[in-house]
Coordinates of C-alpha atoms in Angstrom, one line a residue:
Chain A
M1 CA 19.4 -37.2 6.6
S2 CA 18.0 -40.1 8.6
G3 CA 14.5 -41.5 8.6
V4 CA 12.9 -42.4 11.9
G5 CA 10.2 -44.9 12.8
S6 CA 9.0 -46.3 9.6
A7 CA 6.5 -48.6 11.3
G8 CA 2.9 -47.4 11.5
S9 CA 3.6 -44.1 9.7
E10 CA 2.1 -44.6 6.3
R11 CA 1.7 -41.3 4.6
P12 CA -1.2 -40.6 2.2
A13 CA -0.3 -41.4 -1.4
E14 CA -1.4 -38.3 -3.2
L15 CA 1.2 -35.5 -3.5
L16 CA 0.0 -31.9 -2.9
L17 CA 3.2 -29.9 -2.5
E18 CA 6.7 -31.0 -3.3
C19 CA 10.0 -29.2 -3.0
Q20 CA 13.0 -30.6 -4.7
G21 CA 16.6 -29.5 -3.9
L22 CA 15.4 -26.0 -2.8
H23 CA 17.9 -23.3 -2.2
V24 CA 17.0 -19.9 -0.9
A25 CA 19.6 -17.1 -0.4
Y26 CA 19.7 -13.6 0.9
G27 CA 22.6 -12.1 -1.0
A28 CA 25.5 -14.3 -0.1
I29 CA 23.8 -15.9 2.9
Q30 CA 22.3 -19.3 2.2
A31 CA 19.2 -19.7 4.3
V32 CA 17.9 -23.0 2.7
R33 CA 20.4 -25.4 1.2
G34 CA 19.0 -28.2 -1.0
V35 CA 15.8 -29.1 0.9
S36 CA 13.4 -31.6 -0.5
L37 CA 10.1 -32.2 1.2
S38 CA 6.5 -33.0 0.5
V39 CA 3.1 -32.5 1.8
R40 CA 0.5 -35.2 0.8
K41 CA -3.2 -34.5 0.5
G42 CA -4.9 -34.4 3.9
E43 CA -1.6 -34.3 5.9
V44 CA -0.3 -32.0 8.6
V45 CA 3.4 -31.7 8.0
A46 CA 5.6 -29.9 10.6
L47 CA 8.8 -28.2 10.0
I48 CA 10.8 -27.8 13.2
G49 CA 14.2 -26.4 14.0
R50 CA 15.9 -23.6 15.8
N51 CA 15.8 -20.0 15.1
G52 CA 17.7 -19.3 11.8
A53 CA 17.4 -22.9 10.6
G54 CA 15.7 -21.7 7.4
K55 CA 12.1 -22.6 8.3
T56 CA 10.5 -19.2 7.5
S57 CA 12.7 -18.8 4.4
L58 CA 11.5 -22.1 3.1
L59 CA 7.8 -21.2 3.7
R60 CA 8.3 -17.8 2.0
A61 CA 9.8 -19.5 -1.1
V62 CA 6.8 -21.9 -1.2
S63 CA 4.3 -19.0 -1.1
G64 CA 6.2 -16.9 -3.6
M65 CA 7.4 -14.2 -1.2
L66 CA 11.0 -15.1 -2.1
R67 CA 12.3 -16.5 -5.4
P68 CA 14.4 -19.6 -4.8
A69 CA 17.9 -19.6 -6.0
D70 CA 17.7 -23.1 -7.2
G71 CA 15.3 -26.1 -7.0
R72 CA 11.8 -26.8 -8.0
I73 CA 8.4 -26.5 -6.2
T74 CA 5.3 -28.2 -7.5
L75 CA 1.7 -27.8 -6.3
E76 CA -0.6 -30.6 -7.4
G77 CA 1.9 -31.7 -10.0
K78 CA 2.3 -28.2 -11.6
D79 CA 5.5 -26.2 -11.4
I80 CA 5.0 -23.1 -9.3
T81 CA 8.7 -22.2 -8.7
G82 CA 9.0 -18.4 -8.6
M83 CA 5.3 -17.8 -9.1
P84 CA 4.2 -14.6 -7.4
S85 CA 2.1 -14.9 -4.2
H86 CA -1.1 -13.5 -5.6
L87 CA -1.3 -16.2 -8.3
L88 CA -0.7 -19.0 -5.8
V89 CA -3.8 -18.0 -3.8
A90 CA -5.9 -18.7 -6.8
R91 CA -4.3 -22.2 -6.9
G92 CA -5.4 -23.1 -3.4
M93 CA -2.5 -21.9 -1.2
A94 CA -2.9 -19.6 1.8
H95 CA 0.0 -18.4 4.0
A96 CA -0.5 -16.9 7.5
P97 CA 2.9 -15.3 7.7
E98 CA 5.4 -14.8 10.5
G99 CA 4.2 -12.1 12.9
R100 CA 0.6 -12.7 11.8
G101 CA 0.5 -10.0 9.1
I102 CA -2.8 -8.6 10.1
F103 CA -3.7 -5.0 9.0
P104 CA -3.9 -3.0 12.2
N105 CA -5.9 -0.1 10.8
L106 CA -8.5 -2.3 9.2
T107 CA -11.3 -3.8 11.2
V108 CA -11.7 -7.5 12.0
E109 CA -14.4 -7.6 9.4
E110 CA -12.3 -5.9 6.7
N111 CA -9.3 -8.2 7.4
L112 CA -11.5 -11.3 7.0
G113 CA -13.0 -9.9 3.9
L114 CA -9.5 -9.4 2.4
G115 CA -8.9 -13.1 2.9
A116 CA -11.7 -13.8 0.4
W117 CA -10.3 -11.2 -2.0
L118 CA -10.3 -13.4 -5.2
R119 CA -13.6 -15.2 -4.5
T120 CA -16.8 -14.3 -6.3
D121 CA -19.1 -16.8 -4.7
A122 CA -20.8 -14.6 -2.2
D123 CA -22.8 -17.5 -0.7
G124 CA -19.7 -19.6 -0.2
V125 CA -17.9 -16.7 1.4
A126 CA -20.7 -16.1 3.8
A127 CA -20.7 -19.8 4.7
D128 CA -17.0 -19.8 5.3
E129 CA -17.2 -16.6 7.4
A130 CA -19.9 -18.3 9.5
W131 CA -17.6 -21.4 9.8
V132 CA -14.4 -19.5 10.9
L133 CA -16.5 -17.5 13.4
S134 CA -17.8 -20.7 14.8
L135 CA -14.2 -21.9 15.2
F136 CA -13.2 -18.6 16.9
P137 CA -16.4 -17.0 18.4
R138 CA -14.1 -14.4 20.0
L139 CA -13.7 -12.7 16.6
K140 CA -17.4 -12.2 16.4
E141 CA -17.2 -10.1 19.6
R142 CA -14.5 -8.0 18.1
W143 CA -16.1 -7.7 14.7
A144 CA -16.0 -3.9 14.3
A145 CA -12.7 -3.3 16.2
A146 CA -9.5 -2.2 14.5
A147 CA -7.4 -5.3 14.3
G148 CA -4.5 -3.5 15.9
T149 CA -6.4 -3.4 19.2
L150 CA -6.8 -7.1 19.4
S151 CA -4.7 -9.2 21.8
G152 CA -1.9 -11.4 20.4
G153 CA -4.1 -14.5 20.6
E154 CA -7.0 -12.8 18.9
Q155 CA -4.7 -11.6 16.2
Q156 CA -3.5 -15.1 15.6
M157 CA -7.1 -16.3 15.4
L158 CA -7.7 -13.6 12.9
A159 CA -4.6 -14.5 10.8
I160 CA -5.7 -18.1 10.6
S161 CA -9.3 -17.3 9.9
R162 CA -8.3 -14.8 7.2
A163 CA -6.1 -17.5 5.6
L164 CA -9.0 -19.9 5.7
M165 CA -11.3 -17.4 4.0
S166 CA -9.7 -18.1 0.6
R167 CA -10.8 -21.8 1.1
P168 CA -7.3 -23.1 0.6
R169 CA -6.3 -26.7 0.0
L170 CA -2.9 -26.0 1.5
L171 CA -2.5 -23.8 4.5
L172 CA 1.0 -22.6 5.4
L173 CA 1.4 -21.4 9.1
D174 CA 4.5 -19.7 10.5
E175 CA 4.8 -20.1 14.2
P176 CA 1.2 -19.8 15.3
S177 CA 2.1 -20.4 18.9
L178 CA 4.6 -17.5 19.1
G179 CA 4.2 -15.3 22.1
L180 CA 0.8 -16.7 23.2
A181 CA -0.5 -18.0 26.5
P182 CA -0.6 -21.8 26.9
Q183 CA -4.5 -22.0 26.9
V184 CA -4.7 -19.9 23.7
I185 CA -2.1 -22.1 22.1
Q186 CA -4.0 -25.2 23.0
L187 CA -7.2 -23.8 21.6
I188 CA -5.5 -22.9 18.4
F189 CA -3.9 -26.3 17.9
R190 CA -7.2 -28.0 18.7
I191 CA -8.8 -25.9 16.0
L192 CA -6.0 -26.6 13.5
A193 CA -6.7 -30.3 14.0
D194 CA -10.4 -29.6 13.2
V195 CA -9.5 -27.6 10.1
N196 CA -7.3 -30.5 9.0
G197 CA -10.2 -32.8 9.6
K198 CA -12.1 -30.8 7.0
G199 CA -9.6 -31.8 4.4
V200 CA -7.2 -28.8 4.5
S201 CA -3.6 -29.9 4.4
I202 CA -1.3 -27.9 6.6
L203 CA 2.5 -27.1 6.4
L204 CA 3.3 -25.9 9.9
V205 CA 6.5 -24.1 10.9
E206 CA 7.0 -24.3 14.7
Q207 CA 9.7 -23.8 17.3
N208 CA 7.6 -25.5 19.8
A209 CA 8.5 -29.0 18.7
H210 CA 6.3 -30.8 21.2
L211 CA 3.1 -29.1 19.9
A212 CA 4.0 -29.5 16.3
L213 CA 5.0 -33.2 16.5
N214 CA 1.8 -34.1 18.3
L215 CA -0.3 -32.5 15.6
A216 CA 1.7 -33.5 12.6
G217 CA 1.4 -36.8 10.7
H218 CA 4.9 -36.2 9.2
A219 CA 7.7 -33.9 10.2
Y220 CA 11.0 -32.6 9.0
V221 CA 13.8 -31.3 11.3
L222 CA 15.7 -28.4 9.7
E223 CA 19.3 -27.6 10.8
T224 CA 21.3 -24.8 9.2
G225 CA 19.2 -24.9 6.1
E226 CA 19.2 -28.6 5.6
V227 CA 16.9 -31.5 6.5
A228 CA 18.6 -33.3 9.4
M229 CA 15.8 -35.8 10.1
E230 CA 12.4 -36.7 8.9
G231 CA 9.7 -39.1 10.0
A232 CA 6.3 -39.5 11.5
G233 CA 5.4 -36.9 14.1
K234 CA 4.9 -39.4 16.8
A235 CA 8.1 -41.2 15.9
L236 CA 10.2 -38.1 16.1
L237 CA 8.7 -37.3 19.5
Q238 CA 10.2 -40.6 20.7
S239 CA 13.6 -40.1 19.0
E240 CA 16.5 -39.6 21.4
D241 CA 18.1 -36.9 19.2
V242 CA 15.0 -34.9 18.8
R243 CA 14.2 -35.1 22.5
R244 CA 17.6 -33.9 23.5
A245 CA 17.9 -31.1 20.9
Y246 CA 14.4 -29.8 20.6
L247 CA 12.3 -30.9 23.6
G248 CA 14.8 -29.9 26.3
E249 CA 15.2 -33.4 27.8
Chain B
M1 CA -11.5 43.0 9.5
S2 CA -12.3 43.1 5.8
D3 CA -8.7 42.4 4.9
F4 CA -8.6 39.5 7.3
L5 CA -11.7 37.9 5.7
Q6 CA -10.4 38.4 2.2
H7 CA -7.1 36.7 3.2
V8 CA -9.0 33.8 4.7
I9 CA -10.9 33.4 1.4
N10 CA -7.8 33.6 -0.7
G11 CA -5.8 31.3 1.7
L12 CA -8.5 28.6 1.6
S13 CA -8.8 28.7 -2.1
A14 CA -5.0 28.3 -2.6
G15 CA -4.9 25.7 0.2
T16 CA -7.5 23.4 -1.3
I17 CA -5.5 23.4 -4.6
Y18 CA -2.3 22.5 -2.7
A19 CA -4.3 19.8 -1.0
L20 CA -5.0 18.1 -4.3
V21 CA -1.3 17.9 -5.1
A22 CA -0.4 17.0 -1.6
L23 CA -2.8 14.0 -1.8
G24 CA -0.8 12.6 -4.7
Y25 CA 2.5 12.7 -2.7
T26 CA 0.9 11.2 0.3
M27 CA -0.9 8.4 -1.6
V28 CA 2.2 7.3 -3.4
Y29 CA 4.2 7.5 -0.2
G30 CA 1.5 5.4 1.4
V31 CA 1.7 2.5 -1.0
L32 CA 5.4 2.7 -2.0
K33 CA 7.2 4.6 0.8
L34 CA 8.6 6.7 -2.0
I35 CA 8.6 10.5 -2.3
N36 CA 7.7 10.9 -5.9
F37 CA 9.6 14.1 -6.6
A38 CA 8.3 14.0 -10.2
H39 CA 4.8 14.6 -9.0
G40 CA 4.8 18.3 -9.4
D41 CA 6.1 18.0 -12.9
V42 CA 3.3 15.6 -13.7
M43 CA 1.0 18.4 -12.6
M44 CA 2.8 20.8 -14.9
M45 CA 2.3 18.4 -17.8
G46 CA -1.3 18.2 -17.0
T47 CA -1.6 22.0 -17.0
Y48 CA 0.0 22.1 -20.5
V49 CA -2.4 19.5 -21.8
G50 CA -5.2 21.7 -20.4
Y51 CA -3.6 24.7 -22.1
A52 CA -3.4 22.9 -25.4
S53 CA -7.0 21.7 -25.3
A54 CA -8.2 25.2 -24.1
L55 CA -6.6 26.8 -27.1
Q56 CA -8.5 24.3 -29.3
F57 CA -11.8 25.2 -27.7
K58 CA -11.0 28.9 -27.9
Q59 CA -10.5 28.6 -31.7
R60 CA -13.8 26.8 -32.0
G61 CA -15.8 29.5 -30.3
G62 CA -15.2 29.9 -26.7
F63 CA -15.9 28.1 -23.4
G64 CA -19.0 26.6 -22.1
M65 CA -19.6 24.2 -19.2
A66 CA -18.9 21.2 -21.5
S67 CA -15.6 22.5 -22.8
V68 CA -14.4 23.3 -19.3
L69 CA -15.3 19.8 -18.1
A70 CA -13.5 18.4 -21.2
I71 CA -10.4 20.4 -20.4
F72 CA -10.3 18.9 -16.9
F73 CA -11.1 15.4 -18.2
L74 CA -8.4 15.5 -21.0
S75 CA -5.7 16.8 -18.7
M76 CA -6.6 14.3 -15.9
A77 CA -6.6 11.4 -18.3
A78 CA -3.3 12.4 -19.9
C79 CA -1.7 12.6 -16.5
A80 CA -3.1 9.3 -15.4
A81 CA -1.4 7.8 -18.4
V82 CA 1.9 9.6 -17.7
G83 CA 1.7 8.4 -14.0
W84 CA 1.2 4.9 -15.3
L85 CA 4.3 5.2 -17.6
I86 CA 6.5 6.6 -14.9
E87 CA 5.5 3.9 -12.4
R88 CA 5.8 1.1 -14.9
F89 CA 9.1 2.0 -16.4
A90 CA 11.0 4.0 -13.8
Y91 CA 9.9 2.9 -10.4
R92 CA 8.7 -0.7 -10.8
P93 CA 12.0 -2.1 -12.0
L94 CA 13.5 -0.6 -8.8
R95 CA 10.9 -1.9 -6.4
E96 CA 13.2 -4.3 -4.6
K97 CA 16.3 -2.0 -4.8
P98 CA 17.3 0.3 -2.0
K99 CA 14.8 3.2 -1.5
L100 CA 17.5 5.8 -2.3
T101 CA 17.8 4.5 -5.9
A102 CA 14.1 5.2 -6.5
L103 CA 14.4 8.6 -4.9
I104 CA 17.3 9.7 -7.1
T105 CA 15.3 8.4 -10.1
A106 CA 12.3 10.5 -9.1
I107 CA 14.6 13.6 -8.9
G108 CA 16.0 12.7 -12.3
I109 CA 12.5 12.4 -13.9
S110 CA 11.6 15.7 -12.3
F111 CA 14.6 17.5 -13.9
A112 CA 14.2 15.7 -17.2
V113 CA 10.5 16.7 -17.5
S114 CA 10.8 20.3 -16.2
Y115 CA 13.8 21.2 -18.3
G116 CA 12.8 19.0 -21.2
F117 CA 9.6 21.0 -21.5
Q118 CA 11.7 24.2 -21.9
M119 CA 13.0 22.9 -25.3
D120 CA 11.1 24.4 -28.2
W121 CA 11.1 21.3 -30.3
G122 CA 7.8 20.5 -32.0
F123 CA 5.0 20.4 -29.6
L124 CA 7.1 21.4 -26.5
P125 CA 6.2 24.8 -25.2
G126 CA 9.6 26.3 -24.7
P127 CA 10.9 28.3 -21.7
N128 CA 8.7 31.3 -21.9
P129 CA 5.6 31.6 -19.6
R130 CA 2.2 31.3 -21.3
A131 CA -1.1 32.8 -20.3
F132 CA -3.7 30.2 -19.6
P133 CA -6.9 31.2 -21.5
E134 CA -9.7 32.6 -19.4
V135 CA -11.8 29.5 -19.4
I136 CA -14.1 30.8 -16.7
R137 CA -15.0 34.5 -17.0
R138 CA -13.9 36.1 -13.8
Q139 CA -16.6 37.8 -11.9
P140 CA -17.5 38.4 -8.2
W141 CA -19.7 35.7 -6.9
L142 CA -20.4 37.4 -3.6
T143 CA -19.3 40.8 -2.1
L144 CA -19.4 41.4 1.6
L145 CA -18.8 44.4 3.9
D146 CA -19.8 47.1 1.3
G147 CA -17.7 45.5 -1.4
E148 CA -14.5 45.4 0.5
V149 CA -14.4 41.6 0.5
T150 CA -14.9 39.7 -2.7
L151 CA -15.5 36.0 -3.2
W152 CA -14.8 35.4 -6.9
N153 CA -16.7 32.8 -9.0
W154 CA -13.4 31.0 -9.9
Q155 CA -12.6 30.7 -6.2
V156 CA -16.0 29.0 -5.6
I157 CA -15.6 26.7 -8.5
S158 CA -12.0 25.8 -7.6
F159 CA -13.1 25.2 -4.0
A160 CA -16.0 23.0 -5.2
V161 CA -13.9 21.0 -7.6
A162 CA -11.1 20.4 -5.0
L163 CA -13.6 19.3 -2.4
G164 CA -15.5 17.1 -4.8
L165 CA -12.3 15.4 -5.9
M166 CA -11.2 14.9 -2.3
A167 CA -14.6 13.5 -1.3
G168 CA -14.4 11.1 -4.2
L169 CA -11.0 10.0 -3.0
Q170 CA -12.2 9.6 0.5
Y171 CA -15.0 7.4 -0.7
L172 CA -12.7 5.4 -2.8
V173 CA -10.2 4.7 -0.1
F174 CA -12.6 4.0 2.8
R175 CA -15.7 2.6 1.1
T176 CA -14.7 0.5 -1.9
R177 CA -13.1 -2.8 -2.5
F178 CA -10.2 -1.2 -4.3
G179 CA -9.7 1.2 -1.4
R180 CA -9.5 -1.7 1.0
A181 CA -6.8 -3.3 -1.1
M182 CA -5.0 0.1 -1.3
R183 CA -5.0 0.3 2.5
A184 CA -3.7 -3.3 2.8
V185 CA -0.9 -2.7 0.3
S186 CA 0.0 0.5 2.1
H187 CA 0.4 -1.3 5.3
D188 CA 2.3 -4.3 4.0
H189 CA 2.4 -5.2 0.3
R190 CA 3.9 -8.6 0.8
T191 CA 1.1 -9.7 3.1
A192 CA -1.5 -8.2 0.7
A193 CA -0.1 -10.3 -2.1
L194 CA -0.5 -13.4 0.1
L195 CA -4.2 -12.8 0.1
G196 CA -4.3 -12.7 -3.7
I197 CA -4.2 -9.0 -4.2
H198 CA -2.3 -8.0 -7.4
T199 CA -0.1 -5.4 -5.6
D200 CA 1.5 -4.1 -8.8
R201 CA -1.9 -3.2 -10.2
V202 CA -2.9 -1.5 -7.0
I203 CA 0.3 0.5 -6.9
A204 CA -0.1 1.5 -10.6
V205 CA -3.7 2.6 -10.1
T206 CA -2.7 4.6 -7.1
F207 CA -0.1 6.4 -9.2
M208 CA -2.7 7.1 -11.9
L209 CA -5.2 8.5 -9.3
G210 CA -2.6 10.7 -7.7
S211 CA -1.5 12.0 -11.1
A212 CA -5.0 12.7 -12.2
L213 CA -5.6 14.7 -9.0
A214 CA -2.5 16.7 -9.7
A215 CA -3.7 17.5 -13.2
G216 CA -7.0 18.8 -11.8
A217 CA -4.9 21.0 -9.4
G218 CA -2.7 22.2 -12.2
I219 CA -5.8 23.5 -14.1
L220 CA -7.1 25.2 -11.0
F221 CA -3.6 26.8 -10.4
A222 CA -3.7 28.0 -14.0
I223 CA -7.2 29.5 -13.6
K224 CA -6.0 31.2 -10.4
D225 CA -2.6 32.5 -11.4
V226 CA -3.1 32.6 -15.3
K227 CA 0.7 32.3 -15.8
I228 CA 2.0 28.8 -16.6
E229 CA 5.6 27.7 -17.2
P230 CA 7.6 24.5 -17.3
L231 CA 9.1 25.1 -13.8
M232 CA 5.7 25.7 -12.1
G233 CA 5.6 22.0 -11.1
T234 CA 8.8 22.2 -9.2
Q235 CA 7.6 25.3 -7.2
Q236 CA 4.1 24.3 -6.5
G237 CA 5.0 20.6 -6.2
L238 CA 7.6 21.4 -3.5
K239 CA 5.0 23.5 -1.6
A240 CA 2.5 20.6 -1.8
F241 CA 5.2 18.2 -0.6
V242 CA 5.8 20.5 2.4
A243 CA 2.0 20.4 3.1
A244 CA 2.0 16.6 3.0
V245 CA 4.9 16.4 5.4
I246 CA 3.3 19.0 7.7
G247 CA 0.1 16.9 7.8
G248 CA 2.0 13.6 8.3
I249 CA 3.2 12.0 5.0
G250 CA 1.1 8.9 4.2
N251 CA -2.0 10.3 5.9
V252 CA -4.8 11.4 3.7
P253 CA -6.7 13.8 6.0
G254 CA -3.3 15.1 7.2
A255 CA -2.4 16.2 3.6
V256 CA -5.6 18.2 3.3
V257 CA -5.2 19.9 6.7
G258 CA -1.5 20.6 6.1
A259 CA -2.2 22.1 2.7
V260 CA -5.0 24.4 3.9
L261 CA -2.8 25.6 6.8
L262 CA 0.0 26.2 4.3
G263 CA -2.3 28.1 2.0
L264 CA -3.5 30.3 4.9
V265 CA 0.0 30.9 6.3
E266 CA 1.3 32.0 2.9
E267 CA -1.6 34.3 2.2
F268 CA -1.3 36.0 5.6
V269 CA 2.4 36.5 5.0
V270 CA 1.8 38.0 1.6
G271 CA -1.0 40.1 2.9
Y272 CA 0.5 41.5 6.0
T273 CA 4.3 41.6 5.2
A274 CA 6.0 41.3 1.9
S275 CA 5.4 38.7 -0.7
S276 CA 9.2 37.9 -0.8
W277 CA 8.8 36.4 2.6
R278 CA 6.3 33.8 1.4
D279 CA 8.6 30.9 0.6
A280 CA 10.8 31.5 3.6
V281 CA 7.8 31.4 5.9
A282 CA 6.4 28.3 4.2
F283 CA 9.6 26.4 4.8
G284 CA 10.0 27.9 8.3
F285 CA 6.5 26.6 9.1
L286 CA 7.7 23.2 8.0
I287 CA 10.7 23.3 10.2
L288 CA 8.6 24.4 13.1
V289 CA 6.1 21.6 12.7
L290 CA 8.9 19.0 12.3
L291 CA 10.7 20.3 15.4
L292 CA 7.5 20.0 17.5
R293 CA 6.0 17.0 15.9
P294 CA 8.5 15.1 13.7
E295 CA 5.8 12.7 12.5
G296 CA 3.7 15.6 11.2
L297 CA 0.4 16.8 12.6
F298 CA -1.6 13.6 11.9
G299 CA 1.2 11.1 11.3
R300 CA 1.8 8.1 13.6
V301 CA 5.1 7.4 15.2
T302 CA 6.4 4.3 13.5
A303 CA 9.3 2.3 14.6
E304 CA 11.8 2.0 11.8
K305 CA 12.4 -1.6 11.0
V306 CA 16.1 -2.5 10.9

């Protein structure tokens, strides 16, 4: 592992999420091999790497979809290793999964409502609903439509909005740019910056390294299940190795 | 004409009872993608709980409205508990194992229950059929065409109970918070968990609901056919499963339509040919539907994920 560009890349001090020596395996196949990483309060952290590098597996282990084979995960200092997903939502984590994970037979309204499943503060939920609809006014127009009839971009907007409806402190996003038109991607990344501005920390998995590194304060490069590089997003953008391997230059 | 009308009445009354059982298959399949082959045997157990409580009421002076409701309630509550036990201790430990494992387990439970009930140890009923007490005195409710067509009171009651339970289920699934969670779990339980939904609990409650509906159906079968026996669950359960597959397994309205169709087909076969053809035609109908529409009448074509 090598650090890149230490100058001008001070990270916030307070830890939100920390993984130490994380291993994730599917049977005999090791997808993640001893990864340690952290997300500090208020940060956007990007996880970049090729297909099969272990990015999605790592995210799934963090959100309780997979039980890690080894290692430790803490959220705000508390051990959450192996904790089931539904309990992590109550602790301030939201995960918009790979492939968006929307419920096609349910309406946009019902999908968003499920995002606030655990909340009992009706006023707060209404306020957050108004907020996400102001971020993505398009969803308002499709309010009563079955989510399966939405375009890919609209589904991604719905997936992010639904994740925000639990009012998370940590938002996990898996490839929000996948399969979308460039204008839609730009819109979504602009809004992610807004969301982060509201104090939501983000752990972002992306294949599109250029987008991810521009948004992220800090980033990790994953190769075959291990952290190959880490550093400030902007610094990694300048790095020769990253440019050659991930930016196609 | 009068024959035809009588067969329609009988077919609808049998079909709506099948529908209650078929709903249990389809709901459990919806949330777990598992064919719960023990479902018919849960129904049988519910019928025997109803039988035992009916005997108690009979000893204490006959049946009124309250005692009939109590028989339904006791049997449905007992089956909900049995459904919970089966899910918790037989299926949940196998949740992440290959589907075939759970399927074999379901068949195992089915045999264990249906043959276990034929033992005559203690409270178990033994292999001989029993006659279900006449909890509702049979009388014509309506006669048509100079008395050639009879609509019996128990048919009306059975129809009303079945429709009432189905309407309740429809309300639950499409109009309540729990129903929304059920539909989410049915589509993708991992994503549902990511939203904070306690998926194990949703699955357990779905099992309990399906089992309670089956108990209601078991009592209605017993009122209709009088004879009850430990293997009744296997027979009626298999028919209801056929109905669910005809309608498109996993689809709630499909199960109802499939069951009513099956009830009518069986009744017409029995009425116009010989009753020994009944099962052959029921399964022939299944094969026909699957040849023409493999996903069932209301099912959606789903790509199998590899």
